[in-house]
Amino acid sequence: MKTKKIIITSLSVISFLLPITKVAHADSANFSVTPTIGKNQIGTNVGYFNLLLKPNQTQKLDFTLYNNASQTIKIKTTFGTAFTSQSGSVGYTPDLVKPDPSLKLNLKDYVKLPKTVTIPAKSTAKVTATVTSPATSFQGVIAGGFNFEDVNDTTNANQKSGISITNRYRYVIGLVLQNSEKKIAPTLSLGKVAPDQVNERNVIAAKLTNAAPAYLMQMNTSAVVTKSDDASVKYTYNNAAMEMAPNSNFSLAIPVSLQGVLNGQSSQPLKPGKYHLKMTVYGAKDAKGQYETMVNDQVTKYDYRWIFDKDFTITQAKANTLNAKDATVTQKSKVDWLLIVGFIIIILLLLIIIFLLFKRRKKDDELQEKEKE
């Protein structure tokens, strides 16, 4: 039996601006990473680098890696620019998402570090990265994350099921760089709204962009999509635990189809027509904030609020294409009337031919009878 391979990637991500420990952990990982936090760190008791540097200033950043395995391991080191994932969280995987056009200074261009480091069994190794602040002064922050990944795959095979599981562990330690501690407000804009699919499920995708060099934290989003000529069609989305990276964008997926395990249920197909999206987004919780809303039956105040309204259209062709690919939409068999009419015409022609042949045969028989007489 051919063996199936499933790769499971275990990620341990240190999020920016949140209380965290200094060492990243991943269950069953065979190595650990500890950053050495310097004196020019903004904020204390955090496990990421939040540096205040002058233009063109350079600083060395040290990491201690410990190999707790009984064999030598090789660690791949990379740096990824901060981005916003499809789920509305900040990520740092290198080159996974194309940077937003508003990003003028990409932090990965100012970071140098070794590509790999080899660590003997039960030993430690030091990795030193060099960070140089851009020569031109900038406002706000630029951000990214150091990625440490074990290139030695740990594979567990199950002979009965024919499945092998490969575990890969990655530690991510963030880096925020700024020239001053002056606070910059995040911005938010709504771009294209259109039907799309995520994991073979129909969604309404609404592109959100934070074009400011600032994090948008504690992002609370609520959206309602309605069909202009059919009040029964209504799609909603609510999430009070989102965030966006500086100068980033992502497409917010508003579910249209059923999600998760279906248990035999099916989704309503996406219908063509004119639609309207109304979305409200709050950001940055603050007891003194000027905007308030209810979160888990509690009044919650925020510093920022954005309200968006946008019309969009779903064509019949687009709806048909997405419905055909949605694993949860049961496609009803469509009656091909043209084919049915064609069959009827063919049957009628055959009946006419049979009738004419029968009539001709009868006539011939009558002539033969007369000739015999």
Short mmCIF file of N, CA and C in Angstrom, two decimals, residues 147-273:
data_model
loop_
_atom_site.label_atom_id
_atom_site.label_comp_id
_atom_site.label_asym_id
_atom_site.label_seq_id
_atom_site.Cartn_x
_atom_site.Cartn_y
_atom_site.Cartn_z
N ASN A 147 12.88 33.88 12.55
CA ASN A 147 12.34 32.52 12.50
C ASN A 147 13.47 31.52 12.68
N PHE A 148 13.29 30.58 13.60
CA PHE A 148 14.26 29.51 13.84
C PHE A 148 13.53 28.19 13.61
N GLU A 149 13.98 27.42 12.62
CA GLU A 149 13.28 26.20 12.26
C GLU A 149 14.24 25.02 12.19
N ASP A 150 13.84 23.92 12.80
CA ASP A 150 14.62 22.69 12.76
C ASP A 150 14.48 22.06 11.38
N VAL A 151 15.59 21.94 10.66
CA VAL A 151 15.54 21.38 9.31
C VAL A 151 15.57 19.86 9.33
N ASN A 152 15.80 19.27 10.52
CA ASN A 152 15.77 17.81 10.66
C ASN A 152 14.33 17.40 10.93
N ASP A 153 13.69 16.72 9.98
CA ASP A 153 12.30 16.31 10.15
C ASP A 153 12.18 15.20 11.19
N THR A 154 11.18 15.29 12.03
CA THR A 154 10.85 14.21 12.96
C THR A 154 9.61 13.52 12.43
N THR A 155 9.80 12.30 11.93
CA THR A 155 8.71 11.59 11.26
C THR A 155 8.25 10.40 12.08
N ASN A 156 6.93 10.31 12.27
CA ASN A 156 6.32 9.17 12.95
C ASN A 156 5.41 8.46 11.96
N ALA A 157 5.70 7.20 11.69
CA ALA A 157 4.91 6.45 10.71
C ALA A 157 3.97 5.47 11.39
N ASN A 158 2.79 5.35 10.84
CA ASN A 158 1.80 4.38 11.30
C ASN A 158 1.62 3.36 10.18
N GLN A 159 2.17 2.16 10.37
CA GLN A 159 2.16 1.17 9.33
C GLN A 159 0.75 0.69 9.00
N LYS A 160 -0.13 0.63 10.00
CA LYS A 160 -1.49 0.14 9.77
C LYS A 160 -2.27 1.09 8.86
N SER A 161 -2.18 2.39 9.15
CA SER A 161 -2.94 3.36 8.36
C SER A 161 -2.19 3.81 7.12
N GLY A 162 -0.87 3.51 7.07
CA GLY A 162 -0.09 3.95 5.93
C GLY A 162 0.14 5.45 5.90
N ILE A 163 0.09 6.08 7.05
CA ILE A 163 0.25 7.53 7.14
C ILE A 163 1.50 7.86 7.95
N SER A 164 2.31 8.77 7.42
CA SER A 164 3.46 9.25 8.17
C SER A 164 3.27 10.72 8.47
N ILE A 165 3.57 11.12 9.70
CA ILE A 165 3.38 12.50 10.13
C ILE A 165 4.74 13.13 10.38
N THR A 166 4.99 14.24 9.70
CA THR A 166 6.25 14.95 9.85
C THR A 166 6.04 16.19 10.71
N ASN A 167 6.74 16.28 11.83
CA ASN A 167 6.63 17.44 12.72
C ASN A 167 7.80 18.39 12.47
N ARG A 168 7.48 19.63 12.26
CA ARG A 168 8.50 20.65 12.10
C ARG A 168 8.19 21.77 13.09
N TYR A 169 9.23 22.22 13.79
CA TYR A 169 9.02 23.21 14.84
C TYR A 169 9.71 24.52 14.46
N ARG A 170 8.97 25.61 14.67
CA ARG A 170 9.52 26.93 14.36
C ARG A 170 9.28 27.85 15.54
N TYR A 171 10.32 28.60 15.91
CA TYR A 171 10.20 29.63 16.93
C TYR A 171 10.26 30.98 16.22
N VAL A 172 9.41 31.89 16.62
CA VAL A 172 9.40 33.22 16.03
C VAL A 172 9.56 34.25 17.15
N ILE A 173 10.57 35.08 17.03
CA ILE A 173 10.82 36.14 18.01
C ILE A 173 10.78 37.48 17.28
N GLY A 174 9.90 38.35 17.73
CA GLY A 174 9.61 39.58 17.01
C GLY A 174 10.66 40.67 17.15
N LEU A 175 10.64 41.56 16.19
CA LEU A 175 11.49 42.75 16.21
C LEU A 175 10.67 43.94 15.76
N VAL A 176 10.58 44.95 16.63
CA VAL A 176 9.94 46.22 16.30
C VAL A 176 11.01 47.29 16.36
N LEU A 177 11.09 48.08 15.31
CA LEU A 177 12.13 49.13 15.23
C LEU A 177 11.47 50.48 15.03
N GLN A 178 11.95 51.49 15.80
CA GLN A 178 11.41 52.83 15.66
C GLN A 178 12.49 53.87 15.97
N ASN A 179 12.29 55.08 15.41
CA ASN A 179 13.22 56.18 15.66
C ASN A 179 12.79 57.05 16.83
N SER A 180 11.52 57.01 17.16
CA SER A 180 11.00 57.78 18.29
C SER A 180 9.83 57.05 18.90
N GLU A 181 9.45 57.46 20.11
CA GLU A 181 8.33 56.82 20.79
C GLU A 181 7.01 57.53 20.53
N LYS A 182 7.01 58.45 19.55
CA LYS A 182 5.79 59.15 19.21
C LYS A 182 4.77 58.18 18.64
N LYS A 183 3.57 58.20 19.19
CA LYS A 183 2.53 57.26 18.79
C LYS A 183 1.90 57.66 17.47
N ILE A 184 1.78 56.69 16.57
CA ILE A 184 1.13 56.89 15.28
C ILE A 184 -0.17 56.09 15.27
N ALA A 185 -1.25 56.72 14.86
CA ALA A 185 -2.55 56.06 14.83
C ALA A 185 -2.65 55.13 13.62
N PRO A 186 -3.21 53.94 13.79
CA PRO A 186 -3.45 53.07 12.64
C PRO A 186 -4.53 53.65 11.75
N THR A 187 -4.52 53.27 10.50
CA THR A 187 -5.58 53.68 9.58
C THR A 187 -6.22 52.42 8.99
N LEU A 188 -7.42 52.54 8.54
CA LEU A 188 -8.10 51.37 7.98
C LEU A 188 -8.96 51.81 6.81
N SER A 189 -8.86 51.07 5.71
CA SER A 189 -9.68 51.37 4.55
C SER A 189 -10.23 50.06 3.97
N LEU A 190 -11.38 50.18 3.34
CA LEU A 190 -12.02 49.02 2.72
C LEU A 190 -11.83 49.09 1.21
N GLY A 191 -11.29 48.01 0.65
CA GLY A 191 -11.08 47.94 -0.78
C GLY A 191 -12.14 47.10 -1.47
N LYS A 192 -11.70 46.23 -2.35
CA LYS A 192 -12.60 45.41 -3.16
C LYS A 192 -13.41 44.44 -2.30
N VAL A 193 -14.69 44.33 -2.63
CA VAL A 193 -15.57 43.35 -2.00
C VAL A 193 -16.13 42.46 -3.11
N ALA A 194 -15.93 41.15 -2.98
CA ALA A 194 -16.35 40.24 -4.05
C ALA A 194 -16.48 38.82 -3.51
N PRO A 195 -17.24 37.98 -4.19
CA PRO A 195 -17.36 36.58 -3.77
C PRO A 195 -16.06 35.84 -4.03
N ASP A 196 -15.75 34.87 -3.18
CA ASP A 196 -14.52 34.10 -3.32
C ASP A 196 -14.70 32.78 -2.58
N GLN A 197 -13.61 32.02 -2.44
CA GLN A 197 -13.66 30.78 -1.69
C GLN A 197 -12.45 30.63 -0.79
N VAL A 198 -12.67 30.03 0.38
CA VAL A 198 -11.61 29.67 1.32
C VAL A 198 -11.85 28.23 1.73
N ASN A 199 -10.88 27.37 1.48
CA ASN A 199 -11.00 25.94 1.81
C ASN A 199 -12.26 25.32 1.22
N GLU A 200 -12.50 25.61 -0.05
CA GLU A 200 -13.66 25.06 -0.77
C GLU A 200 -14.98 25.46 -0.14
N ARG A 201 -15.02 26.64 0.43
CA ARG A 201 -16.26 27.18 1.01
C ARG A 201 -16.49 28.58 0.44
N ASN A 202 -17.71 28.87 0.04
CA ASN A 202 -18.03 30.19 -0.48
C ASN A 202 -17.95 31.25 0.62
N VAL A 203 -17.35 32.40 0.30
CA VAL A 203 -17.26 33.52 1.22
C VAL A 203 -17.44 34.82 0.45
N ILE A 204 -17.71 35.88 1.18
CA ILE A 204 -17.63 37.23 0.64
C ILE A 204 -16.32 37.82 1.17
N ALA A 205 -15.39 38.13 0.27
CA ALA A 205 -14.07 38.62 0.67
C ALA A 205 -14.04 40.14 0.62
N ALA A 206 -13.72 40.76 1.76
CA ALA A 206 -13.64 42.21 1.87
C ALA A 206 -12.20 42.60 2.21
N LYS A 207 -11.53 43.27 1.32
CA LYS A 207 -10.12 43.61 1.52
C LYS A 207 -9.97 44.81 2.45
N LEU A 208 -9.27 44.59 3.57
CA LEU A 208 -9.00 45.66 4.54
C LEU A 208 -7.52 45.99 4.51
N THR A 209 -7.20 47.27 4.57
CA THR A 209 -5.80 47.72 4.53
C THR A 209 -5.51 48.67 5.67
N ASN A 210 -4.46 48.37 6.43
CA ASN A 210 -3.93 49.31 7.43
C ASN A 210 -2.67 49.91 6.82
N ALA A 211 -2.78 51.12 6.30
CA ALA A 211 -1.68 51.75 5.57
C ALA A 211 -0.76 52.56 6.46
N ALA A 212 -0.95 52.50 7.77
CA ALA A 212 -0.12 53.29 8.70
C ALA A 212 1.01 52.43 9.26
N PRO A 213 2.15 53.04 9.62
CA PRO A 213 3.26 52.30 10.26
C PRO A 213 2.97 52.08 11.74
N ALA A 214 1.85 51.42 12.01
CA ALA A 214 1.40 51.19 13.39
C ALA A 214 0.56 49.94 13.43
N TYR A 215 0.65 49.22 14.56
CA TYR A 215 -0.19 48.04 14.76
C TYR A 215 -1.62 48.48 15.05
N LEU A 216 -2.58 47.70 14.55
CA LEU A 216 -3.98 47.87 14.92
C LEU A 216 -4.32 46.67 15.80
N MET A 217 -4.31 46.89 17.11
CA MET A 217 -4.52 45.81 18.07
C MET A 217 -5.95 45.82 18.60
N GLN A 218 -6.34 44.70 19.25
CA GLN A 218 -7.70 44.54 19.79
C GLN A 218 -8.74 45.01 18.77
N MET A 219 -8.65 44.44 17.61
CA MET A 219 -9.52 44.81 16.49
C MET A 219 -10.83 44.03 16.59
N ASN A 220 -11.92 44.77 16.69
CA ASN A 220 -13.25 44.18 16.85
C ASN A 220 -14.06 44.47 15.59
N THR A 221 -14.38 43.41 14.83
CA THR A 221 -15.01 43.58 13.53
C THR A 221 -16.38 42.92 13.48
N SER A 222 -17.35 43.65 12.98
CA SER A 222 -18.68 43.08 12.73
C SER A 222 -19.11 43.50 11.33
N ALA A 223 -19.64 42.53 10.57
CA ALA A 223 -20.03 42.80 9.18
C ALA A 223 -21.35 42.11 8.86
N VAL A 224 -22.14 42.76 8.02
CA VAL A 224 -23.42 42.20 7.57
C VAL A 224 -23.52 42.40 6.06
N VAL A 225 -23.79 41.30 5.35
CA VAL A 225 -23.99 41.36 3.90
C VAL A 225 -25.45 41.01 3.61
N THR A 226 -26.12 41.87 2.87
CA THR A 226 -27.52 41.63 2.53
C THR A 226 -27.70 41.72 1.02
N LYS A 227 -28.71 40.99 0.52
CA LYS A 227 -29.04 41.02 -0.90
C LYS A 227 -30.13 42.07 -1.11
N SER A 228 -29.92 42.92 -2.10
CA SER A 228 -30.79 44.09 -2.28
C SER A 228 -32.26 43.72 -2.51
N ASP A 229 -32.50 42.64 -3.26
CA ASP A 229 -33.88 42.30 -3.62
C ASP A 229 -34.40 41.05 -2.90
N ASP A 230 -33.69 40.59 -1.87
CA ASP A 230 -34.13 39.39 -1.17
C ASP A 230 -33.71 39.49 0.30
N ALA A 231 -34.66 39.85 1.16
CA ALA A 231 -34.35 40.05 2.58
C ALA A 231 -33.96 38.76 3.28
N SER A 232 -34.28 37.61 2.69
CA SER A 232 -33.95 36.33 3.33
C SER A 232 -32.47 35.99 3.21
N VAL A 233 -31.77 36.66 2.31
CA VAL A 233 -30.33 36.40 2.13
C VAL A 233 -29.55 37.37 3.00
N LYS A 234 -28.88 36.84 4.00
CA LYS A 234 -28.13 37.68 4.94
C LYS A 234 -26.96 36.89 5.49
N TYR A 235 -25.75 37.45 5.40
CA TYR A 235 -24.54 36.81 5.91
C TYR A 235 -23.89 37.73 6.94
N THR A 236 -23.50 37.18 8.08
CA THR A 236 -22.93 37.99 9.16
C THR A 236 -21.57 37.47 9.58
N TYR A 237 -20.78 38.36 10.17
CA TYR A 237 -19.46 38.00 10.69
C TYR A 237 -19.17 38.87 11.90
N ASN A 238 -18.66 38.24 12.98
CA ASN A 238 -18.28 38.97 14.19
C ASN A 238 -17.01 38.36 14.77
N ASN A 239 -16.03 39.21 15.06
CA ASN A 239 -14.77 38.74 15.66
C ASN A 239 -14.16 39.90 16.45
N ALA A 240 -14.07 39.72 17.78
CA ALA A 240 -13.54 40.79 18.64
C ALA A 240 -12.10 40.54 19.03
N ALA A 241 -11.44 39.57 18.36
CA ALA A 241 -10.06 39.24 18.73
C ALA A 241 -9.16 39.21 17.49
N MET A 242 -9.12 40.32 16.80
CA MET A 242 -8.31 40.41 15.59
C MET A 242 -7.19 41.44 15.78
N GLU A 243 -6.28 41.47 14.80
CA GLU A 243 -5.18 42.44 14.84
C GLU A 243 -4.61 42.57 13.43
N MET A 244 -3.96 43.70 13.19
CA MET A 244 -3.32 43.91 11.90
C MET A 244 -1.91 44.46 12.08
N ALA A 245 -1.01 44.01 11.22
CA ALA A 245 0.37 44.48 11.24
C ALA A 245 0.46 45.85 10.60
N PRO A 246 1.55 46.58 10.85
CA PRO A 246 1.72 47.87 10.18
C PRO A 246 1.81 47.69 8.67
N ASN A 247 1.26 48.62 7.93
CA ASN A 247 1.36 48.62 6.47
C ASN A 247 1.07 47.25 5.88
N SER A 248 -0.12 46.75 6.16
CA SER A 248 -0.48 45.42 5.68
C SER A 248 -1.94 45.38 5.26
N ASN A 249 -2.31 44.31 4.56
CA ASN A 249 -3.70 44.13 4.16
C ASN A 249 -4.06 42.65 4.24
N PHE A 250 -5.33 42.37 4.27
CA PHE A 250 -5.82 41.00 4.18
C PHE A 250 -7.27 41.03 3.73
N SER A 251 -7.75 39.90 3.24
CA SER A 251 -9.14 39.80 2.81
C SER A 251 -9.95 39.12 3.90
N LEU A 252 -10.83 39.89 4.50
CA LEU A 252 -11.71 39.36 5.53
C LEU A 252 -12.75 38.45 4.86
N ALA A 253 -12.81 37.19 5.31
CA ALA A 253 -13.72 36.23 4.70
C ALA A 253 -15.01 36.13 5.51
N ILE A 254 -16.09 36.61 4.93
CA ILE A 254 -17.41 36.53 5.56
C ILE A 254 -18.07 35.26 5.06
N PRO A 255 -18.33 34.28 5.94
CA PRO A 255 -18.82 32.97 5.50
C PRO A 255 -20.18 33.05 4.80
N VAL A 256 -20.29 32.31 3.72
CA VAL A 256 -21.56 32.13 3.01
C VAL A 256 -22.02 30.69 3.18
N SER A 257 -21.07 29.75 3.10
CA SER A 257 -21.38 28.32 3.24
C SER A 257 -21.17 27.86 4.68
N LEU A 258 -21.68 26.68 4.98
CA LEU A 258 -21.46 26.08 6.29
C LEU A 258 -19.98 25.78 6.48
N GLN A 259 -19.50 25.93 7.71
CA GLN A 259 -18.09 25.73 8.01
C GLN A 259 -17.92 24.46 8.85
N GLY A 260 -16.70 23.91 8.82
CA GLY A 260 -16.36 22.77 9.68
C GLY A 260 -17.04 21.48 9.26
N VAL A 261 -17.25 20.59 10.23
CA VAL A 261 -17.85 19.29 9.97
C VAL A 261 -19.34 19.47 9.66
N LEU A 262 -19.79 18.88 8.57
CA LEU A 262 -21.15 19.15 8.09
C LEU A 262 -22.20 18.17 8.62
N ASN A 263 -21.80 16.92 8.88
CA ASN A 263 -22.75 15.90 9.34
C ASN A 263 -23.94 15.77 8.39
N GLY A 264 -23.63 15.76 7.11
CA GLY A 264 -24.68 15.56 6.12
C GLY A 264 -25.43 16.81 5.72
N GLN A 265 -25.15 17.94 6.36
CA GLN A 265 -25.84 19.18 6.01
C GLN A 265 -25.26 19.75 4.71
N SER A 266 -26.05 20.57 4.06
CA SER A 266 -25.59 21.22 2.85
C SER A 266 -25.86 22.71 2.94
N SER A 267 -25.10 23.47 2.15
CA SER A 267 -25.23 24.93 2.16
C SER A 267 -26.13 25.40 1.04
N GLN A 268 -26.71 26.58 1.26
CA GLN A 268 -27.47 27.21 0.20
C GLN A 268 -26.50 27.76 -0.85
N PRO A 269 -26.80 27.58 -2.11
CA PRO A 269 -25.89 28.09 -3.14
C PRO A 269 -25.86 29.62 -3.15
N LEU A 270 -24.75 30.15 -3.56
CA LEU A 270 -24.61 31.60 -3.70
C LEU A 270 -25.50 32.08 -4.84
N LYS A 271 -26.24 33.15 -4.59
CA LYS A 271 -27.18 33.65 -5.60
C LYS A 271 -26.63 34.90 -6.28
N PRO A 272 -26.85 35.03 -7.58
CA PRO A 272 -26.42 36.25 -8.29
C PRO A 272 -27.29 37.43 -7.91
N GLY A 273 -26.77 38.63 -8.10
CA GLY A 273 -27.56 39.83 -7.82
C GLY A 273 -26.73 40.93 -7.20
#
